[in-house]
Amino acid sequence: MQSNIFTHKSIRTFSGWLIFIATIGLLATIVPSEIFNTESEKFIFIIGLIGIWRYSIGIIHFVRGMWFMRWTFPKLREKINKMGKDALPPHVYLMVTSFRIDSTTTAKVYNSVFEEANKCGISTTIVASIVEVSDEFLIRNLFEQQEMLETVSLVFVRIPGTGKRDALASGFRYISRDLPAENAVVAVIDGDTMLGHNCVLKAVPFFSALPNLAALTTNEICEVKGSYIMSEWHKLRFGQRHINMCSMALSKRVLTLTGRMSMFRASVVTNPDFIDDIQLDNLEHWRLGRFRFLTGDDKSSWFSIMKMGLDTFYVPDAIVSTVEHPPHKSFLKSSRQLMFRWYGNNLRQNNRAVKLGPKKLGWFAYYVVNDQKISMWTSLFGLSVALLASLKYSIVYGVIYLLWIMITRTMITLTILAGGHKVGPIYPIMLYYNQIMGAVMKIYVFFRLDRQSWTRQPAKLSIEAEALQQVLNLWSSRTVTFACASIFAAVIFVLV
């Protein structure tokens, strides 16, 4: 049966690539021959300064990522192997936050945590930060069924269902009261994340090898409870994430500490300022007023560590598996809602991070953070010019642009393959979808930073503002969005 399934998938993948490549060939026969002449003005139009700039950033990330994977990380792993047991911390806390996760997933998650706690050979405390009493019964029963070592203990932290930030803060405060050694390690694990083979043992030694390291995050694979296109979209995201994480790890400035699974030095998570940054993080906006953050605890923890001037890292061979539950059956609705949350979390921290300057961020991370604000406009530049040129001059420009997109996105797909992730024939199309829809969502949320919501929980932020202020926020957001979009459109019209 497995062999038949594998054959069916292989045939579908091969057929998909065949159709995609044939489409590229067909488009190449339609466009005028002079378009491939480097002396042609049309060729300059296709490449363009904006295109060169955008692609150069992707190439830099790829080269840095490959260097980290092939050279820097193996050397560091070799150093850790020579250190042996001296690289291990005296104690590890595995803190799992669970809220409204189905019992099947909860069982898989905690069984993986129990197995890793037994295998790592380090004194371990498993901290279950939960809301519902049924979860406590299930977790305790699973723990008692396992043949756990005496060095492994299980404790429960019960909190009201007021959000993940409160759950994390309660767990961190419990660990603080336990008075851990400064070089102990705390792993923060989401309630739908299963630890891979030797994940703990592969990750924790880096805190000994890198004295200035405050936190690290790990590689991810996913199991998607949704359609084929939703599954491929998530896998594409993790493939891109892997290369970008490796690139940023080269500077020891990973830009996010993924909430699904990250590890922290105990001296960091027991710091009262760090705990307050997680639980009470807020933003004072010149137009929208002051509001607390509902989502984005991973970005809050990252920003708090950047303020301290400490390092963050990525361990590509420590793998966790996540269970992804799309918020809607519709791919378009799900992807938009997820982008709204992800990009909102990112942009809410962006301006504050820029103010830290290159001294704390490092020059490359400082550049990347600044570039994130510009890319939401430049990502729409090519499409806008191609559409306007097609309407004003000839539809040929639209065909040329489509051919260019298909070729370049295929090349980007090959970089993901070089990063060690499998790719599918739908990847080039989804890469372009992410570029355009992602840019639109970034622009939309950039002017509505006060709007937040979970995708897996029916909770929304209660804005602490008078009714009149909320109305002003709504209409000022619309006005500023319209004004900036009009300026962008005017620039395109002038250029074309």
Short mmCIF file of C-alpha atoms in Angstrom, two decimals:
data_model
loop_
_atom_site.label_atom_id
_atom_site.label_comp_id
_atom_site.label_asym_id
_atom_site.label_seq_id
_atom_site.Cartn_x
_atom_site.Cartn_y
_atom_site.Cartn_z
CA MET A 1 0.00 0.00 0.00
CA GLN A 2 2.78 2.44 0.92
CA SER A 3 4.54 1.64 -2.36
CA ASN A 4 1.37 2.43 -4.36
CA ILE A 5 0.91 5.75 -2.53
CA PHE A 6 4.53 6.68 -3.15
CA THR A 7 4.18 5.85 -6.85
CA HIS A 8 1.00 7.92 -7.13
CA LYS A 9 2.68 10.92 -5.48
CA SER A 10 5.74 10.55 -7.71
CA ILE A 11 3.62 10.46 -10.85
CA ARG A 12 1.63 13.50 -9.71
CA THR A 13 4.81 15.43 -8.93
CA PHE A 14 6.48 14.47 -12.21
CA SER A 15 3.36 15.38 -14.21
CA GLY A 16 3.08 18.69 -12.42
CA TRP A 17 6.67 19.65 -13.22
CA LEU A 18 6.23 18.51 -16.81
CA ILE A 19 3.19 20.76 -17.28
CA PHE A 20 4.95 23.68 -15.59
CA ILE A 21 8.10 23.39 -17.74
CA ALA A 22 5.98 22.98 -20.90
CA THR A 23 4.14 26.21 -20.01
CA ILE A 24 7.46 28.04 -19.68
CA GLY A 25 8.48 26.73 -23.12
CA LEU A 26 5.18 27.83 -24.64
CA LEU A 27 5.50 31.35 -23.22
CA ALA A 28 9.09 31.55 -24.47
CA THR A 29 7.86 30.92 -28.03
CA ILE A 30 5.23 33.65 -27.76
CA VAL A 31 7.42 36.56 -26.65
CA PRO A 32 9.42 38.50 -29.26
CA SER A 33 12.92 37.11 -29.91
CA GLU A 34 14.63 40.45 -29.18
CA ILE A 35 13.58 40.14 -25.55
CA PHE A 36 16.46 37.71 -24.99
CA ASN A 37 19.00 40.13 -26.43
CA THR A 38 20.94 41.78 -23.60
CA GLU A 39 21.28 44.95 -25.67
CA SER A 40 17.51 45.31 -25.95
CA GLU A 41 15.78 48.04 -23.98
CA LYS A 42 13.03 45.55 -23.18
CA PHE A 43 15.59 43.31 -21.52
CA ILE A 44 16.58 46.19 -19.24
CA PHE A 45 12.88 46.68 -18.50
CA ILE A 46 12.54 43.07 -17.33
CA ILE A 47 15.60 43.05 -15.10
CA GLY A 48 15.32 46.56 -13.69
CA LEU A 49 17.09 48.05 -10.71
CA ILE A 50 14.29 47.02 -8.34
CA GLY A 51 14.50 43.40 -9.49
CA ILE A 52 18.27 43.28 -9.11
CA TRP A 53 17.99 44.70 -5.61
CA ARG A 54 15.26 42.29 -4.49
CA TYR A 55 16.91 39.19 -5.94
CA SER A 56 20.32 40.15 -4.55
CA ILE A 57 18.91 40.02 -1.03
CA GLY A 58 17.58 36.51 -1.67
CA ILE A 59 20.94 35.44 -3.11
CA ILE A 60 22.79 36.82 -0.08
CA HIS A 61 20.48 34.90 2.26
CA PHE A 62 21.01 31.72 0.24
CA VAL A 63 24.82 32.03 0.18
CA ARG A 64 24.95 32.83 3.89
CA GLY A 65 22.57 29.96 4.66
CA MET A 66 24.62 27.46 2.66
CA TRP A 67 27.84 28.64 4.30
CA PHE A 68 26.29 28.18 7.74
CA MET A 69 24.93 24.71 6.89
CA ARG A 70 28.02 23.40 5.11
CA TRP A 71 30.82 25.01 7.11
CA THR A 72 30.02 27.04 10.26
CA PHE A 73 27.52 24.71 11.90
CA PRO A 74 29.43 21.43 11.26
CA LYS A 75 32.56 23.00 12.82
CA LEU A 76 30.55 24.07 15.86
CA ARG A 77 28.92 20.64 16.13
CA GLU A 78 32.38 19.05 16.00
CA LYS A 79 33.54 21.32 18.83
CA ILE A 80 30.52 20.31 20.95
CA ASN A 81 31.13 16.61 20.31
CA LYS A 82 34.68 17.02 21.63
CA MET A 83 33.34 18.70 24.78
CA GLY A 84 31.25 15.61 25.54
CA LYS A 85 29.28 15.72 28.81
CA ASP A 86 30.95 18.99 29.80
CA ALA A 87 28.66 20.71 27.27
CA LEU A 88 25.48 19.54 29.00
CA PRO A 89 23.61 21.82 31.43
CA PRO A 90 23.00 20.73 35.05
CA HIS A 91 19.22 20.79 34.62
CA VAL A 92 16.62 21.16 31.85
CA TYR A 93 13.05 22.45 32.13
CA LEU A 94 10.65 21.34 29.38
CA MET A 95 7.68 23.71 29.63
CA VAL A 96 4.64 22.85 27.52
CA THR A 97 1.73 25.30 27.12
CA SER A 98 -1.59 23.68 26.17
CA PHE A 99 -4.94 25.31 25.56
CA ARG A 100 -7.79 23.95 23.45
CA ILE A 101 -5.62 21.30 21.82
CA ASP A 102 -7.36 18.01 20.97
CA SER A 103 -6.53 15.05 23.21
CA THR A 104 -4.91 13.01 20.41
CA THR A 105 -2.41 15.77 19.65
CA THR A 106 -1.82 16.42 23.36
CA ALA A 107 -1.00 12.76 23.90
CA LYS A 108 1.49 12.74 21.00
CA VAL A 109 3.16 15.92 22.24
CA TYR A 110 3.62 14.80 25.84
CA ASN A 111 4.72 11.30 24.88
CA SER A 112 7.47 12.87 22.76
CA VAL A 113 8.44 15.14 25.66
CA PHE A 114 8.56 12.21 28.12
CA GLU A 115 10.67 10.18 25.69
CA GLU A 116 13.15 13.01 25.18
CA ALA A 117 13.37 13.66 28.93
CA ASN A 118 14.29 10.02 29.47
CA LYS A 119 16.82 9.87 26.63
CA CYS A 120 18.73 13.11 27.23
CA GLY A 121 20.36 11.82 30.43
CA ILE A 122 19.98 15.22 32.15
CA SER A 123 18.01 16.00 35.30
CA THR A 124 14.71 17.26 33.89
CA THR A 125 11.56 18.98 35.12
CA ILE A 126 8.53 18.87 32.83
CA VAL A 127 6.31 21.91 33.45
CA ALA A 128 2.77 21.50 32.10
CA SER A 129 1.17 24.95 31.85
CA ILE A 130 -2.51 24.14 31.36
CA VAL A 131 -5.99 25.59 31.73
CA GLU A 132 -8.42 22.67 31.80
CA VAL A 133 -8.48 19.97 34.46
CA SER A 134 -9.12 17.31 31.79
CA ASP A 135 -5.66 18.03 30.37
CA GLU A 136 -4.11 17.43 33.80
CA PHE A 137 -5.80 14.02 34.10
CA LEU A 138 -4.67 13.03 30.61
CA ILE A 139 -1.07 14.19 31.06
CA ARG A 140 -0.71 12.65 34.51
CA ASN A 141 -2.08 9.34 33.23
CA LEU A 142 0.38 9.37 30.29
CA PHE A 143 3.27 10.10 32.65
CA GLU A 144 2.34 7.24 34.96
CA GLN A 145 2.15 4.83 32.03
CA GLN A 146 5.73 5.62 31.01
CA GLU A 147 8.75 4.10 32.72
CA MET A 148 10.21 7.45 33.68
CA LEU A 149 13.65 7.86 35.23
CA GLU A 150 13.93 9.14 38.79
CA THR A 151 15.72 12.23 37.45
CA VAL A 152 12.55 13.29 35.59
CA SER A 153 9.71 15.03 37.41
CA LEU A 154 6.33 16.43 36.31
CA VAL A 155 4.68 19.56 37.72
CA PHE A 156 1.48 21.39 36.74
CA VAL A 157 0.89 25.13 36.54
CA ARG A 158 -2.84 25.87 36.33
CA ILE A 159 -3.92 29.27 34.98
CA PRO A 160 -7.12 30.91 33.71
CA GLY A 161 -7.65 30.76 29.94
CA THR A 162 -6.45 34.32 29.40
CA GLY A 163 -3.92 33.61 26.66
CA LYS A 164 -0.51 32.16 25.95
CA ARG A 165 1.37 35.16 27.33
CA ASP A 166 -0.09 34.60 30.79
CA ALA A 167 0.63 30.88 30.50
CA LEU A 168 4.28 31.54 29.68
CA ALA A 169 4.66 34.10 32.45
CA SER A 170 3.16 31.72 35.03
CA GLY A 171 5.48 28.94 33.91
CA PHE A 172 8.54 31.20 34.03
CA ARG A 173 7.64 32.40 37.52
CA TYR A 174 7.33 28.80 38.72
CA ILE A 175 10.79 28.06 37.32
CA SER A 176 12.13 31.20 39.05
CA ARG A 177 10.82 29.96 42.40
CA ASP A 178 12.62 26.66 41.78
CA LEU A 179 15.90 28.65 41.84
CA PRO A 180 17.57 27.03 38.81
CA ALA A 181 21.28 27.32 38.12
CA GLU A 182 22.13 30.20 35.76
CA ASN A 183 23.36 27.77 33.13
CA ALA A 184 20.26 25.56 33.29
CA VAL A 185 18.18 25.49 30.10
CA VAL A 186 14.45 26.12 29.67
CA ALA A 187 12.66 24.78 26.59
CA VAL A 188 9.34 26.40 25.69
CA ILE A 189 7.18 23.97 23.70
CA ASP A 190 3.81 24.68 22.12
CA GLY A 191 0.92 22.32 22.80
CA ASP A 192 0.89 21.03 19.21
CA THR A 193 4.65 20.46 18.81
CA MET A 194 6.29 17.04 19.02
CA LEU A 195 9.99 16.78 19.77
CA GLY A 196 12.09 14.87 17.26
CA HIS A 197 14.73 12.23 17.96
CA ASN A 198 17.38 13.54 20.41
CA CYS A 199 16.10 17.08 19.91
CA VAL A 200 16.95 18.13 23.48
CA LEU A 201 20.38 16.49 23.48
CA LYS A 202 21.29 18.11 20.13
CA ALA A 203 20.26 21.63 21.15
CA VAL A 204 21.19 22.22 24.81
CA PRO A 205 25.02 21.97 24.42
CA PHE A 206 25.10 25.19 22.37
CA PHE A 207 24.55 27.22 25.54
CA SER A 208 27.91 25.95 26.80
CA ALA A 209 29.67 26.35 23.46
CA LEU A 210 28.38 29.92 22.94
CA PRO A 211 28.77 31.89 26.21
CA ASN A 212 26.80 34.94 24.99
CA LEU A 213 23.88 32.82 23.73
CA ALA A 214 20.54 33.68 25.36
CA ALA A 215 18.14 31.59 23.24
CA LEU A 216 17.90 29.31 20.23
CA THR A 217 15.24 27.81 18.03
CA THR A 218 15.08 24.59 16.04
CA ASN A 219 14.23 23.20 12.62
CA GLU A 220 10.56 22.36 11.91
CA ILE A 221 8.60 19.95 9.78
CA CYS A 222 4.81 19.93 9.72
CA GLU A 223 1.75 17.74 9.46
CA VAL A 224 -1.11 19.76 7.99
CA LYS A 225 -4.74 18.90 8.72
CA GLY A 226 -6.00 20.37 5.48
CA SER A 227 -5.98 20.26 1.69
CA TYR A 228 -3.05 19.43 -0.60
CA ILE A 229 -2.43 23.07 -1.47
CA MET A 230 -2.55 24.08 2.21
CA SER A 231 -0.07 21.34 3.06
CA GLU A 232 2.32 22.38 0.28
CA TRP A 233 2.01 26.04 1.30
CA HIS A 234 3.10 25.25 4.87
CA LYS A 235 5.97 23.05 3.67
CA LEU A 236 7.15 25.85 1.39
CA ARG A 237 7.11 28.24 4.32
CA PHE A 238 9.22 25.90 6.45
CA GLY A 239 11.65 25.40 3.55
CA GLN A 240 12.17 29.16 3.21
CA ARG A 241 12.34 29.51 6.98
CA HIS A 242 15.18 26.98 7.14
CA ILE A 243 17.42 28.92 4.74
CA ASN A 244 16.65 32.32 6.30
CA MET A 245 17.24 30.99 9.82
CA CYS A 246 20.62 29.58 8.76
CA SER A 247 21.52 32.90 7.17
CA MET A 248 20.68 34.89 10.30
CA ALA A 249 22.33 32.30 12.58
CA LEU A 250 25.61 33.07 10.83
CA SER A 251 25.45 36.45 12.63
CA LYS A 252 23.99 34.88 15.80
CA ARG A 253 20.98 37.14 15.28
CA VAL A 254 18.03 34.89 14.43
CA LEU A 255 15.10 37.29 14.02
CA THR A 256 12.42 35.26 15.78
CA LEU A 257 12.34 32.68 18.57
CA THR A 258 9.65 30.44 17.20
CA GLY A 259 6.85 29.87 19.69
CA ARG A 260 6.51 26.24 18.64
CA MET A 261 9.85 25.30 20.20
CA SER A 262 12.65 27.50 21.52
CA MET A 263 15.21 27.15 24.31
CA PHE A 264 16.42 29.83 26.70
CA ARG A 265 19.18 30.17 29.25
CA ALA A 266 17.57 29.98 32.71
CA SER A 267 19.15 33.27 33.77
CA VAL A 268 17.13 34.95 30.99
CA VAL A 269 13.67 33.49 31.65
CA THR A 270 13.96 34.10 35.41
CA ASN A 271 14.72 37.78 34.82
CA PRO A 272 11.63 39.76 36.01
CA ASP A 273 12.02 42.25 33.16
CA PHE A 274 12.00 39.44 30.60
CA ILE A 275 8.85 37.92 32.14
CA ASP A 276 7.12 41.31 32.07
CA ASP A 277 8.16 41.79 28.44
CA ILE A 278 6.40 38.53 27.58
CA GLN A 279 3.25 39.07 29.62
CA LEU A 280 2.71 42.83 29.38
CA ASP A 281 4.28 43.83 26.08
CA ASN A 282 2.58 46.85 24.53
CA LEU A 283 3.06 49.57 21.96
CA GLU A 284 2.59 53.32 22.17
CA HIS A 285 1.61 54.39 18.66
CA TRP A 286 1.46 58.02 17.54
CA ARG A 287 -1.92 57.53 15.84
CA LEU A 288 -3.48 54.40 17.36
CA GLY A 289 -2.65 55.11 20.99
CA ARG A 290 -1.41 52.55 23.49
CA PHE A 291 -2.42 48.87 23.18
CA ARG A 292 -1.22 45.55 24.57
CA PHE A 293 0.00 42.71 22.37
CA LEU A 294 -2.22 39.65 22.19
CA THR A 295 -0.22 37.47 19.80
CA GLY A 296 3.50 37.43 18.98
CA ASP A 297 5.04 36.26 22.25
CA ASP A 298 7.94 34.84 20.20
CA LYS A 299 8.71 38.32 18.82
CA SER A 300 8.43 39.84 22.30
CA SER A 301 10.95 37.35 23.69
CA TRP A 302 13.28 38.08 20.76
CA PHE A 303 13.04 41.85 21.24
CA SER A 304 13.66 41.51 24.97
CA ILE A 305 16.85 39.56 24.30
CA MET A 306 17.98 42.03 21.63
CA LYS A 307 17.65 44.83 24.22
CA MET A 308 20.05 42.87 26.42
CA GLY A 309 22.54 42.67 23.56
CA LEU A 310 22.66 38.86 23.73
CA ASP A 311 22.82 36.27 20.95
CA THR A 312 20.15 34.09 19.36
CA PHE A 313 20.87 30.94 17.32
CA TYR A 314 19.39 28.21 15.12
CA VAL A 315 20.09 24.47 15.35
CA PRO A 316 19.20 22.90 11.97
CA ASP A 317 19.68 19.26 13.00
CA ALA A 318 17.40 19.50 16.06
CA ILE A 319 13.95 18.90 14.58
CA VAL A 320 10.43 19.28 15.90
CA SER A 321 7.19 18.28 14.18
CA THR A 322 4.15 20.54 14.37
CA VAL A 323 0.48 19.83 13.73
CA GLU A 324 -1.03 22.63 11.64
CA HIS A 325 -4.78 23.20 11.80
CA PRO A 326 -5.83 25.76 9.14
CA PRO A 327 -8.41 28.21 10.49
CA HIS A 328 -10.66 27.71 7.42
CA LYS A 329 -11.28 25.06 4.79
CA SER A 330 -10.65 27.71 2.13
CA PHE A 331 -6.97 28.13 1.32
CA LEU A 332 -7.40 31.82 0.48
CA LYS A 333 -9.13 32.61 3.78
CA SER A 334 -6.68 30.56 5.83
CA SER A 335 -3.56 31.98 4.21
CA ARG A 336 -4.78 35.57 4.55
CA GLN A 337 -5.67 35.11 8.20
CA LEU A 338 -2.34 33.47 9.00
CA MET A 339 -0.43 36.19 7.13
CA PHE A 340 -2.38 38.84 9.02
CA ARG A 341 -1.21 37.34 12.33
CA TRP A 342 2.39 36.64 11.30
CA TYR A 343 3.05 39.98 9.63
CA GLY A 344 1.25 41.87 12.36
CA ASN A 345 3.51 40.31 14.99
CA ASN A 346 6.53 41.20 12.91
CA LEU A 347 5.60 44.79 12.11
CA ARG A 348 4.59 45.59 15.68
CA GLN A 349 8.18 44.92 16.74
CA ASN A 350 9.85 46.35 13.65
CA ASN A 351 10.12 50.05 14.54
CA ARG A 352 11.28 49.30 18.08
CA ALA A 353 13.92 46.91 16.77
CA VAL A 354 15.25 49.50 14.32
CA LYS A 355 15.71 51.95 17.19
CA LEU A 356 18.06 49.50 18.89
CA GLY A 357 20.54 50.22 16.11
CA PRO A 358 23.28 48.09 14.57
CA LYS A 359 25.30 48.02 17.80
CA LYS A 360 22.82 45.57 19.37
CA LEU A 361 21.25 44.07 16.26
CA GLY A 362 24.42 43.76 14.21
CA TRP A 363 24.73 45.39 10.77
CA PHE A 364 23.19 42.57 8.72
CA ALA A 365 20.18 42.06 11.02
CA TYR A 366 19.75 45.84 11.16
CA TYR A 367 19.63 45.97 7.37
CA VAL A 368 17.16 43.06 7.14
CA VAL A 369 14.80 44.60 9.70
CA ASN A 370 14.83 47.91 7.80
CA ASP A 371 14.33 46.12 4.49
CA GLN A 372 11.17 44.41 5.76
CA LYS A 373 9.35 47.75 5.75
CA ILE A 374 10.44 48.57 2.21
CA SER A 375 9.79 45.14 0.68
CA MET A 376 6.03 45.34 1.10
CA TRP A 377 6.02 48.08 -1.55
CA THR A 378 8.83 46.89 -3.84
CA SER A 379 7.23 43.41 -4.02
CA LEU A 380 4.28 44.98 -5.86
CA PHE A 381 6.43 47.06 -8.21
CA GLY A 382 6.96 44.50 -10.99
CA LEU A 383 3.32 43.42 -11.19
CA SER A 384 2.09 47.01 -11.18
CA VAL A 385 4.45 48.07 -13.98
CA ALA A 386 3.63 44.97 -16.05
CA LEU A 387 -0.13 45.51 -15.74
CA LEU A 388 0.09 49.19 -16.65
CA ALA A 389 2.48 48.57 -19.53
CA SER A 390 0.16 45.84 -20.85
CA LEU A 391 -2.80 48.22 -20.79
CA LYS A 392 -0.94 51.21 -22.25
CA TYR A 393 1.36 49.56 -24.81
CA SER A 394 0.96 45.84 -25.49
CA ILE A 395 -0.21 42.64 -23.83
CA VAL A 396 3.22 41.27 -24.75
CA TYR A 397 4.61 42.97 -21.64
CA GLY A 398 2.25 40.94 -19.49
CA VAL A 399 3.37 37.72 -21.17
CA ILE A 400 7.03 38.68 -20.72
CA TYR A 401 6.44 39.38 -17.04
CA LEU A 402 4.65 36.04 -16.58
CA LEU A 403 7.56 34.20 -18.23
CA TRP A 404 10.05 36.05 -16.03
CA ILE A 405 8.09 35.16 -12.89
CA MET A 406 7.88 31.48 -13.79
CA ILE A 407 11.61 31.22 -14.53
CA THR A 408 12.79 33.13 -11.46
CA ARG A 409 10.40 31.39 -9.06
CA THR A 410 11.59 28.03 -10.39
CA MET A 411 15.17 29.05 -9.59
CA ILE A 412 14.13 30.10 -6.07
CA THR A 413 12.42 26.72 -5.66
CA LEU A 414 15.74 25.04 -6.48
CA THR A 415 17.42 26.98 -3.65
CA ILE A 416 14.89 25.46 -1.24
CA LEU A 417 15.77 22.04 -2.61
CA ALA A 418 19.45 22.81 -1.99
CA GLY A 419 18.53 23.60 1.61
CA GLY A 420 17.45 19.98 2.14
CA HIS A 421 13.66 20.35 1.84
CA LYS A 422 11.56 18.56 -0.77
CA VAL A 423 9.82 20.75 -3.35
CA GLY A 424 6.74 20.35 -5.53
CA PRO A 425 5.56 21.74 -8.89
CA ILE A 426 3.17 24.12 -7.18
CA TYR A 427 5.98 25.86 -5.26
CA PRO A 428 6.82 28.51 -7.94
CA ILE A 429 3.17 29.54 -8.09
CA MET A 430 2.88 29.73 -4.30
CA LEU A 431 6.10 31.72 -4.06
CA TYR A 432 4.56 34.37 -6.27
CA TYR A 433 1.28 34.20 -4.37
CA ASN A 434 3.18 34.78 -1.13
CA GLN A 435 4.98 37.75 -2.68
CA ILE A 436 1.84 39.54 -3.87
CA MET A 437 -0.67 38.54 -1.21
CA GLY A 438 1.99 38.89 1.48
CA ALA A 439 2.79 42.44 0.35
CA VAL A 440 -0.89 43.39 0.31
CA MET A 441 -1.42 41.95 3.80
CA LYS A 442 1.70 43.70 5.13
CA ILE A 443 0.47 47.05 3.82
CA TYR A 444 -2.99 46.42 5.27
CA VAL A 445 -1.75 45.44 8.73
CA PHE A 446 0.99 48.09 8.82
CA PHE A 447 -1.68 50.76 9.19
CA ARG A 448 -3.78 48.63 11.59
CA LEU A 449 -1.26 47.42 14.15
CA ASP A 450 -3.88 47.56 16.90
CA ARG A 451 -5.98 44.82 15.25
CA GLN A 452 -5.02 41.37 16.51
CA SER A 453 -6.61 37.92 16.74
CA TRP A 454 -5.66 34.29 17.24
CA THR A 455 -6.18 31.79 14.45
CA ARG A 456 -6.72 28.78 16.72
CA GLN A 457 -8.66 30.48 19.51
CA PRO A 458 -11.77 32.65 19.32
CA ALA A 459 -10.10 35.46 21.25
CA LYS A 460 -9.58 39.06 20.18
CA LEU A 461 -7.84 41.98 21.76
CA SER A 462 -10.02 44.34 23.74
CA ILE A 463 -8.78 47.78 22.77
CA GLU A 464 -8.57 50.11 25.75
CA ALA A 465 -9.96 53.18 24.02
CA GLU A 466 -13.06 55.31 24.01
CA ALA A 467 -15.65 54.74 21.29
CA LEU A 468 -14.70 58.01 19.58
CA GLN A 469 -11.02 57.03 19.60
CA GLN A 470 -11.85 53.68 17.99
CA VAL A 471 -13.77 55.45 15.22
CA LEU A 472 -10.86 57.84 14.68
CA ASN A 473 -8.44 54.92 14.53
CA LEU A 474 -10.61 53.15 11.95
CA TRP A 475 -10.93 56.12 9.62
CA SER A 476 -7.37 57.35 10.08
CA SER A 477 -6.15 53.85 9.13
CA ARG A 478 -8.25 53.92 5.97
CA THR A 479 -7.13 57.45 5.11
CA VAL A 480 -3.40 56.74 5.56
CA THR A 481 -3.67 53.47 3.61
CA PHE A 482 -5.41 55.24 0.72
CA ALA A 483 -2.88 58.09 0.72
CA CYS A 484 0.17 55.79 0.63
CA ALA A 485 -1.38 53.53 -2.02
CA SER A 486 -2.15 56.61 -4.14
CA ILE A 487 1.46 57.81 -3.89
CA PHE A 488 2.69 54.34 -4.91
CA ALA A 489 0.30 54.29 -7.89
CA ALA A 490 1.40 57.79 -8.92
CA VAL A 491 5.05 56.73 -8.94
CA ILE A 492 4.21 53.72 -11.15
CA PHE A 493 2.26 55.95 -13.58
CA VAL A 494 5.15 58.41 -13.83
CA LEU A 495 7.70 55.66 -14.48
CA VAL A 496 5.61 53.90 -17.11
#
